[in-house]
Amino acid sequence: MTGFVLLVPHYLSDTEFPLAAVAALESVSAATGLIFPTDRLREEGREFVGKIDEQVTTSEELARLVHTLEERHDAYMEGNPLSSPLTDEYGAVPSADEIAAELEKFLATRRPSDEDQD
């Protein structure tokens, strides 16, 4: 079983945030190898972010609020040693060879289950 966490800013949680759907689909794709069409969602996401940027640039109070929230998020991510389970401590995604080696290591240490002893 696999679970996913999507970090969506709370000030966007009551909206239809297309880039959150893109992130979810990318996570599912990375875990399963399935490919989903995301072009429309990406375009809607760019439009959505453009509207937010426009609102933030026209309101000093809103700009301060978003800046404060972003600083808090950055501080949280800085203190979080596992910012993404798919990356190493430097933010790099492992190569296919590294993933294969890790899988081989896992399989080598696995105890046979009742199903394996037919």
XYZ file of C-alpha atoms in Angstrom:
118
model
C 0.000 0.000 0.000
C 1.260 3.464 -0.850
C 0.117 6.803 0.510
C 0.713 10.306 -0.749
C 0.755 13.684 0.950
C 0.033 16.848 -0.998
C 1.148 20.055 0.661
C -1.394 22.625 -0.484
C -1.311 26.032 1.200
C -4.284 26.320 3.519
C -5.345 29.559 1.857
C -5.920 27.548 -1.342
C -7.578 24.529 0.239
C -11.116 25.737 -0.475
C -10.415 26.216 -4.173
C -9.982 23.972 -7.162
C -6.177 24.025 -7.321
C -5.175 22.270 -10.571
C -1.491 21.995 -9.677
C -2.383 19.866 -6.648
C -4.085 17.419 -9.006
C -0.972 17.456 -11.214
C 1.220 16.700 -8.183
C -1.089 13.850 -7.177
C -1.029 12.350 -10.656
C 2.757 12.673 -10.840
C 3.070 10.836 -7.510
C 0.805 8.048 -8.725
C 2.781 7.888 -11.985
C 6.090 7.666 -10.114
C 4.742 4.877 -7.912
C 3.009 2.842 -10.603
C 4.539 3.708 -13.949
C 1.103 4.713 -15.250
C 0.947 7.871 -17.351
C -1.922 10.329 -17.057
C -2.721 13.251 -19.351
C -2.028 16.470 -17.441
C -1.708 19.112 -20.173
C -5.131 20.641 -19.481
C -4.534 20.661 -15.717
C -1.112 22.264 -16.175
C -2.611 25.023 -18.345
C -5.382 25.614 -15.797
C -2.706 25.677 -13.092
C -0.717 28.357 -14.924
C -3.879 30.455 -15.307
C -4.762 29.937 -11.630
C -1.294 30.950 -10.426
C -1.414 33.977 -12.738
C -4.662 35.110 -11.121
C -3.203 34.632 -7.636
C -0.056 36.552 -8.586
C -2.207 39.388 -9.928
C -4.236 39.543 -6.704
C -1.110 39.471 -4.532
C 0.647 42.224 -6.497
C -2.373 44.517 -6.264
C -2.831 44.151 -2.488
C -0.046 45.056 -0.074
C -1.844 43.359 2.829
C -2.314 40.146 0.857
C 1.320 40.256 -0.298
C 2.500 40.480 3.337
C 0.225 37.609 4.362
C 1.414 35.317 1.560
C 5.045 36.237 2.231
C 4.634 35.325 5.914
C 2.963 32.022 5.043
C 5.689 31.172 2.534
C 8.396 31.945 5.112
C 6.700 29.614 7.597
C 6.472 26.875 4.986
C 10.134 27.292 4.031
C 11.160 27.173 7.699
C 9.131 23.987 8.171
C 10.639 22.346 5.093
C 14.136 23.374 6.188
C 13.678 21.595 9.496
C 12.073 18.538 7.908
C 14.760 15.963 7.049
C 12.413 14.144 4.649
C 11.089 16.876 2.387
C 10.282 14.222 -0.201
C 10.505 10.460 0.090
C 11.623 10.334 -3.547
C 14.768 12.396 -3.050
C 17.968 12.038 -1.090
C 19.325 14.557 1.422
C 20.531 16.771 -1.462
C 17.187 16.780 -3.264
C 18.354 14.402 -6.027
C 16.155 11.619 -7.348
C 17.910 8.226 -7.255
C 19.008 6.676 -10.536
C 17.421 3.510 -11.908
C 20.559 1.567 -10.898
C 20.329 2.874 -7.316
C 16.657 1.908 -7.117
C 17.413 -1.556 -8.514
C 20.254 -2.046 -6.012
C 17.973 -1.029 -3.138
C 15.282 -3.440 -4.355
C 17.827 -6.275 -4.627
C 19.039 -5.534 -1.099
C 15.453 -5.580 0.194
C 14.633 -8.846 -1.570
C 17.830 -10.467 -0.277
C 16.875 -9.731 3.343
C 13.247 -10.797 2.970
C 12.184 -13.960 4.770
C 10.190 -16.428 2.697
C 6.484 -16.334 3.429
C 4.139 -19.302 3.394
C 3.181 -18.455 -0.199
C 6.828 -18.693 -1.327
C 7.192 -22.250 0.060
C 4.884 -24.068 -2.361
